[in-house]
Amino acid sequence: MQERKTQKEGTMGSNSSDDFTTVIGPDAVFKGELRFEKGVRHLGAFEGQIETKGHLLIAEGARLVGEVSAGNIDVEGNVKGNLKSSGKVRLTSSAKLEGDLHTSRLEVADGAVFIGRCVVGSNGTAKPVENKPADANANKGPVEVVKK
Amino acid sequence: MVKSNRADKGKERDVACTHCGEPVRVATRAMSIFCPHCKQRLILEDYRIRAYQASRLFATCGDIVVEESGFVSAPIRVANLTVRGRIQGDIDARGVVSVSATGRIRGDVRASRLKVAAGATLDGFFRIAPDAVSLTS
Ligand SMILES: [Zn+2]
């Protein structure tokens, strides 16, 4: 348990320092539309639209209301709105996300809260599930009770 | 993975009724009981699904593993759910829903925790919150 935590913090730390060329500070209150080419570290309060090809970090304590489109998105704070990621969305244990999520990959830490529509898959567009199984195991007996 | 943490924890355990949500104390080895609150039958076993399985409701106080060859087309009420195959239906899990790289879910999901491996496919309305998820309403 502890091991896993340290590992996660390690990964977080390693990509957090150099990735972010823009920082929205903790005392910033901002409304509007932001467009970036690279990473953004958001520590304040923002309402509006953020668009970046890079990495967006919504830090613990930060608030965001609106629409986000980014490469990778890490949520540690509070988000009310829709997230669209071409890469990976990571919700840490302090994250609260209320809104829709479209992403290729999703990582949810224990303790995170997420309420909203969720589409995860290749490019955030899940393929529809077919109605019939396409395998030969169909007559194997469907349910097996696991013996304890 | 499939083993529940309850196995060696004495002769009784607490589960939540999959029909009314009320807590029920059951014998560890019991496979089913009638809920003292709503009088409905409660399944307590763990399941492993390896093929196509469709039903009106698939409910157990135990855990369910849907293997890569498995495909469940049913609403599911469960303690913990591991998805390596496919599910089409709404999921209500008291504990963790784990979706592996081959797993696909199409349906709404309520759970305390969610684990998603790279490659997994999800599509539905999700409600993930650590506080106990009510099985009713
Ligand atoms: Zn009941």
CSV table of C-alpha atoms and ligand atoms in Angstrom, one decimal:
chain,number,residue,atom,x,y,z
A,1,MET,CA,0.0,0.0,0.0
A,2,GLN,CA,2.6,2.4,1.1
A,3,GLU,CA,5.0,1.3,-1.6
A,4,ARG,CA,2.4,2.0,-4.3
A,5,LYS,CA,1.8,5.5,-2.9
A,6,THR,CA,5.5,6.4,-3.0
A,7,GLN,CA,5.7,5.1,-6.5
A,8,LYS,CA,2.8,7.2,-7.7
A,9,GLU,CA,4.2,10.3,-6.1
A,10,GLY,CA,7.5,9.6,-7.8
A,11,THR,CA,5.9,9.5,-11.2
A,12,MET,CA,3.9,12.6,-10.5
A,13,GLY,CA,7.0,14.5,-9.3
A,14,SER,CA,9.1,13.5,-12.3
A,15,ASN,CA,6.8,15.0,-14.9
A,16,SER,CA,5.6,17.9,-13.0
A,17,SER,CA,8.7,20.1,-12.8
A,18,ASP,CA,9.8,20.6,-16.5
A,19,ASP,CA,6.5,20.0,-18.3
A,20,PHE,CA,4.8,23.1,-17.2
A,21,THR,CA,5.9,26.3,-19.0
A,22,THR,CA,2.8,28.2,-17.7
A,23,VAL,CA,1.6,28.5,-14.1
A,24,ILE,CA,-1.7,30.0,-13.1
A,25,GLY,CA,-0.8,30.9,-9.5
A,26,PRO,CA,-2.8,30.1,-6.4
A,27,ASP,CA,-4.0,33.6,-5.9
A,28,ALA,CA,-5.1,34.0,-9.5
A,29,VAL,CA,-8.8,34.2,-10.3
A,30,PHE,CA,-9.4,34.0,-14.0
A,31,LYS,CA,-12.3,34.0,-16.4
A,32,GLY,CA,-11.9,33.5,-20.1
A,33,GLU,CA,-10.3,31.4,-22.7
A,34,LEU,CA,-6.8,30.2,-22.6
A,35,ARG,CA,-4.8,28.5,-25.3
A,36,PHE,CA,-1.3,27.0,-24.8
A,37,GLU,CA,1.1,24.9,-26.8
A,38,LYS,CA,2.8,23.4,-23.8
A,39,GLY,CA,2.1,22.4,-20.2
A,40,VAL,CA,0.0,24.3,-17.7
A,41,ARG,CA,0.0,24.1,-14.0
A,42,HIS,CA,-3.2,25.5,-12.6
A,43,LEU,CA,-3.2,26.4,-8.9
A,44,GLY,CA,-5.9,29.1,-8.7
A,45,ALA,CA,-9.5,29.5,-9.7
A,46,PHE,CA,-10.4,29.5,-13.4
A,47,GLU,CA,-13.7,29.7,-15.2
A,48,GLY,CA,-13.8,29.2,-18.9
A,49,GLN,CA,-12.0,27.2,-21.6
A,50,ILE,CA,-8.4,25.8,-21.5
A,51,GLU,CA,-6.9,24.3,-24.6
A,52,THR,CA,-3.4,22.9,-24.7
A,53,LYS,CA,-1.6,20.1,-26.6
A,54,GLY,CA,0.5,19.7,-23.5
A,55,HIS,CA,0.0,18.5,-20.0
A,56,LEU,CA,-2.5,20.2,-17.7
A,57,LEU,CA,-2.2,19.9,-14.0
A,58,ILE,CA,-5.1,21.1,-11.8
A,59,ALA,CA,-3.4,21.1,-8.5
A,60,GLU,CA,-4.9,20.3,-5.1
A,61,GLY,CA,-6.9,23.2,-3.9
A,62,ALA,CA,-7.4,24.6,-7.4
A,63,ARG,CA,-10.8,25.1,-9.0
A,64,LEU,CA,-11.8,24.9,-12.6
A,65,VAL,CA,-15.2,25.4,-14.1
A,66,GLY,CA,-15.6,25.0,-17.8
A,67,GLU,CA,-14.2,23.0,-20.7
A,68,VAL,CA,-10.7,21.5,-21.0
A,69,SER,CA,-9.0,20.0,-23.9
A,70,ALA,CA,-5.5,18.8,-23.3
A,71,GLY,CA,-2.9,16.1,-24.0
A,72,ASN,CA,-2.6,14.7,-20.5
A,73,ILE,CA,-4.7,15.9,-17.6
A,74,ASP,CA,-3.9,15.4,-13.9
A,75,VAL,CA,-6.7,16.4,-11.5
A,76,GLU,CA,-5.8,16.9,-7.9
A,77,GLY,CA,-8.3,19.7,-7.2
A,78,ASN,CA,-11.9,20.5,-8.1
A,79,VAL,CA,-13.3,20.4,-11.6
A,80,LYS,CA,-16.9,21.2,-12.7
A,81,GLY,CA,-17.0,20.8,-16.4
A,82,ASN,CA,-15.9,18.6,-19.3
A,83,LEU,CA,-12.5,17.2,-19.8
A,84,LYS,CA,-11.2,16.0,-23.2
A,85,SER,CA,-7.8,14.4,-23.4
A,86,SER,CA,-5.9,12.9,-26.3
A,87,GLY,CA,-3.7,11.0,-23.8
A,88,LYS,CA,-4.3,10.1,-20.2
A,89,VAL,CA,-6.5,11.5,-17.4
A,90,ARG,CA,-5.3,10.9,-13.9
A,91,LEU,CA,-7.6,11.6,-10.9
A,92,THR,CA,-5.6,11.6,-7.7
A,93,SER,CA,-7.1,10.8,-4.3
A,94,SER,CA,-8.0,14.5,-3.7
A,95,ALA,CA,-9.7,14.9,-7.0
A,96,LYS,CA,-13.3,15.9,-7.5
A,97,LEU,CA,-14.6,15.8,-11.0
A,98,GLU,CA,-18.1,16.6,-11.9
A,99,GLY,CA,-18.6,16.5,-15.6
A,100,ASP,CA,-18.0,14.5,-18.7
A,101,LEU,CA,-14.7,12.8,-19.5
A,102,HIS,CA,-13.4,11.7,-22.9
A,103,THR,CA,-10.0,10.1,-22.9
A,104,SER,CA,-7.9,7.3,-24.2
A,105,ARG,CA,-6.7,6.3,-20.8
A,106,LEU,CA,-7.9,6.8,-17.3
A,107,GLU,CA,-6.3,6.4,-13.9
A,108,VAL,CA,-8.4,6.8,-10.7
A,109,ALA,CA,-6.8,6.8,-7.3
A,110,ASP,CA,-8.6,5.5,-4.3
A,111,GLY,CA,-10.6,8.4,-2.7
A,112,ALA,CA,-11.2,10.3,-6.0
A,113,VAL,CA,-14.7,11.4,-6.7
A,114,PHE,CA,-16.0,11.3,-10.3
A,115,ILE,CA,-19.5,11.9,-11.4
A,116,GLY,CA,-20.3,12.2,-15.0
A,117,ARG,CA,-20.3,10.5,-18.4
A,118,CYS,CA,-17.2,8.5,-19.0
A,119,VAL,CA,-15.9,7.5,-22.4
A,120,VAL,CA,-12.6,5.8,-22.2
A,121,GLY,CA,-11.0,3.9,-25.1
A,122,SER,CA,-9.0,4.5,-28.2
A,123,ASN,CA,-9.2,8.3,-28.7
A,124,GLY,CA,-12.0,8.5,-26.2
A,125,THR,CA,-14.4,6.9,-28.5
A,126,ALA,CA,-15.5,3.6,-27.2
A,127,LYS,CA,-16.4,1.0,-29.7
A,128,PRO,CA,-19.9,-0.3,-29.4
A,129,VAL,CA,-20.3,-3.7,-27.8
A,130,GLU,CA,-21.7,-6.3,-30.1
A,131,ASN,CA,-24.7,-8.2,-29.1
A,132,LYS,CA,-23.4,-11.7,-29.4
A,133,PRO,CA,-20.1,-13.2,-28.2
A,134,ALA,CA,-17.8,-14.1,-31.0
A,135,ASP,CA,-16.1,-17.0,-29.4
A,136,ALA,CA,-16.4,-20.7,-29.2
A,137,ASN,CA,-16.7,-20.9,-25.5
A,138,ALA,CA,-20.4,-20.0,-25.5
A,139,ASN,CA,-21.5,-23.6,-24.7
A,140,LYS,CA,-18.9,-24.2,-22.0
A,141,GLY,CA,-21.3,-23.4,-19.2
A,142,PRO,CA,-21.6,-19.7,-18.5
A,143,VAL,CA,-21.2,-19.4,-14.8
A,144,GLU,CA,-18.8,-21.0,-12.5
A,145,VAL,CA,-19.2,-20.5,-8.8
A,146,VAL,CA,-15.8,-19.9,-7.3
A,147,LYS,CA,-15.1,-22.3,-4.5
A,148,LYS,CA,-13.7,-20.6,-1.4
B,1,MET,CA,-7.7,-11.5,-6.9
B,2,VAL,CA,-10.9,-13.4,-6.7
B,3,LYS,CA,-10.4,-14.3,-3.1
B,4,SER,CA,-12.4,-12.1,-0.9
B,5,ASN,CA,-10.9,-10.8,2.3
B,6,ARG,CA,-13.7,-12.4,4.3
B,7,ALA,CA,-12.6,-16.0,3.9
B,8,ASP,CA,-10.7,-16.5,7.1
B,9,LYS,CA,-12.3,-13.7,9.2
B,10,GLY,CA,-14.3,-15.9,11.5
B,11,LYS,CA,-17.7,-17.5,11.1
B,12,GLU,CA,-19.8,-14.5,10.2
B,13,ARG,CA,-19.5,-11.5,8.0
B,14,ASP,CA,-21.5,-8.5,7.1
B,15,VAL,CA,-22.9,-7.9,3.7
B,16,ALA,CA,-25.4,-5.4,2.2
B,17,CYS,CA,-28.6,-6.8,0.8
B,18,THR,CA,-28.5,-6.5,-3.0
B,19,HIS,CA,-32.2,-5.8,-3.0
B,20,CYS,CA,-32.9,-3.3,-0.2
B,21,GLY,CA,-29.3,-2.3,0.8
B,22,GLU,CA,-29.8,-3.1,4.5
B,23,PRO,CA,-26.8,-4.7,6.3
B,24,VAL,CA,-27.2,-8.4,6.9
B,25,ARG,CA,-24.9,-10.6,9.0
B,26,VAL,CA,-24.4,-14.0,7.4
B,27,ALA,CA,-22.4,-17.1,8.1
B,28,THR,CA,-19.2,-17.1,6.1
B,29,ARG,CA,-19.9,-20.4,4.5
B,30,ALA,CA,-23.5,-19.7,3.6
B,31,MET,CA,-24.3,-19.7,-0.1
B,32,SER,CA,-27.6,-17.9,0.1
B,33,ILE,CA,-30.0,-16.6,2.7
B,34,PHE,CA,-33.3,-14.7,2.8
B,35,CYS,CA,-32.9,-11.1,3.7
B,36,PRO,CA,-34.5,-10.4,7.2
B,37,HIS,CA,-35.5,-6.9,6.0
B,38,CYS,CA,-37.0,-7.4,2.6
B,39,LYS,CA,-37.4,-11.2,2.7
B,40,GLN,CA,-35.8,-11.6,-0.7
B,41,ARG,CA,-33.2,-14.3,-1.5
B,42,LEU,CA,-29.6,-13.1,-1.3
B,43,ILE,CA,-26.8,-14.9,-3.2
B,44,LEU,CA,-23.6,-14.8,-1.3
B,45,GLU,CA,-21.3,-16.7,-3.7
B,46,ASP,CA,-18.4,-15.5,-5.9
B,47,TYR,CA,-18.8,-16.0,-9.7
B,48,ARG,CA,-16.4,-16.4,-12.6
B,49,ILE,CA,-17.9,-15.8,-16.0
B,50,ARG,CA,-16.2,-17.4,-19.0
B,51,ALA,CA,-19.0,-17.3,-21.6
B,52,TYR,CA,-22.1,-15.4,-22.7
B,53,GLN,CA,-24.4,-14.7,-19.8
B,54,ALA,CA,-27.6,-12.8,-20.1
B,55,SER,CA,-30.2,-12.2,-17.4
B,56,ARG,CA,-32.7,-9.8,-15.9
B,57,LEU,CA,-30.5,-9.1,-12.9
B,58,PHE,CA,-27.2,-10.6,-11.8
B,59,ALA,CA,-26.8,-9.9,-8.1
B,60,THR,CA,-24.5,-11.3,-5.5
B,61,CYS,CA,-23.1,-10.1,-2.2
B,62,GLY,CA,-19.9,-11.8,-3.4
B,63,ASP,CA,-17.4,-10.9,-6.1
B,64,ILE,CA,-17.7,-11.4,-9.9
B,65,VAL,CA,-14.9,-11.9,-12.3
B,66,VAL,CA,-15.7,-11.7,-16.0
B,67,GLU,CA,-13.0,-13.4,-17.8
B,68,GLU,CA,-11.7,-12.4,-21.2
B,69,SER,CA,-14.0,-14.9,-23.0
B,70,GLY,CA,-17.0,-13.8,-20.8
B,71,PHE,CA,-19.7,-11.4,-21.9
B,72,VAL,CA,-22.4,-10.4,-19.4
B,73,SER,CA,-25.5,-8.7,-20.7
B,74,ALA,CA,-27.3,-7.8,-17.5
B,75,PRO,CA,-27.5,-5.2,-14.7
B,76,ILE,CA,-25.0,-6.3,-12.1
B,77,ARG,CA,-25.1,-5.8,-8.3
B,78,VAL,CA,-21.9,-7.0,-6.6
B,79,ALA,CA,-19.3,-6.4,-4.0
B,80,ASN,CA,-16.2,-6.3,-6.2
B,81,LEU,CA,-16.1,-6.7,-9.9
B,82,THR,CA,-13.2,-7.6,-12.2
B,83,VAL,CA,-13.7,-7.1,-15.9
B,84,ARG,CA,-11.4,-8.8,-18.4
B,85,GLY,CA,-14.2,-9.5,-20.8
B,86,ARG,CA,-17.3,-7.5,-21.7
B,87,ILE,CA,-20.2,-6.1,-19.8
B,88,GLN,CA,-23.3,-4.6,-21.2
B,89,GLY,CA,-25.5,-3.3,-18.4
B,90,ASP,CA,-25.4,-1.1,-15.4
B,91,ILE,CA,-23.1,-1.9,-12.6
B,92,ASP,CA,-23.6,-1.2,-8.9
B,93,ALA,CA,-20.6,-2.2,-6.9
B,94,ARG,CA,-20.0,-1.7,-3.2
B,95,GLY,CA,-16.3,-1.9,-3.5
B,96,VAL,CA,-13.9,-1.8,-6.5
B,97,VAL,CA,-14.6,-2.2,-10.2
B,98,SER,CA,-11.3,-3.2,-11.9
B,99,VAL,CA,-11.2,-3.1,-15.7
B,100,SER,CA,-8.2,-4.8,-17.3
B,101,ALA,CA,-6.7,-4.0,-20.7
B,102,THR,CA,-9.1,-6.4,-22.4
B,103,GLY,CA,-12.1,-5.2,-20.4
B,104,ARG,CA,-15.1,-3.4,-21.9
B,105,ILE,CA,-18.0,-1.8,-20.1
B,106,ARG,CA,-21.0,-0.3,-21.7
B,107,GLY,CA,-23.4,0.9,-19.0
B,108,ASP,CA,-23.6,3.1,-16.0
B,109,VAL,CA,-21.3,2.4,-13.1
B,110,ARG,CA,-21.6,3.1,-9.4
B,111,ALA,CA,-18.7,2.1,-7.3
B,112,SER,CA,-16.5,3.2,-4.4
B,113,ARG,CA,-13.3,2.8,-6.4
B,114,LEU,CA,-12.4,2.3,-10.0
B,115,LYS,CA,-9.3,0.8,-11.5
B,116,VAL,CA,-8.7,1.1,-15.2
B,117,ALA,CA,-5.8,-0.5,-17.1
B,118,ALA,CA,-4.5,1.0,-20.3
B,119,GLY,CA,-6.5,-0.4,-23.2
B,120,ALA,CA,-9.8,-0.7,-21.4
B,121,THR,CA,-12.9,0.7,-22.9
B,122,LEU,CA,-15.6,2.4,-20.9
B,123,ASP,CA,-18.8,4.1,-22.0
B,124,GLY,CA,-21.5,5.2,-19.6
B,125,PHE,CA,-22.4,7.5,-16.7
B,126,PHE,CA,-20.1,6.9,-13.8
B,127,ARG,CA,-20.5,7.7,-10.2
B,128,ILE,CA,-17.3,6.9,-8.3
B,129,ALA,CA,-17.2,8.0,-4.7
B,130,PRO,CA,-15.4,6.5,-1.7
B,131,ASP,CA,-18.4,6.7,0.6
B,132,ALA,CA,-20.6,3.7,0.7
B,133,VAL,CA,-22.7,3.4,-2.4
B,134,SER,CA,-26.3,2.8,-1.8
B,135,LEU,CA,-27.7,-0.2,-3.6
B,136,THR,CA,-31.2,1.1,-3.5
B,137,SER,CA,-32.6,4.0,-5.5
C,1,ZN,ZN,-33.0,-6.9,1.7
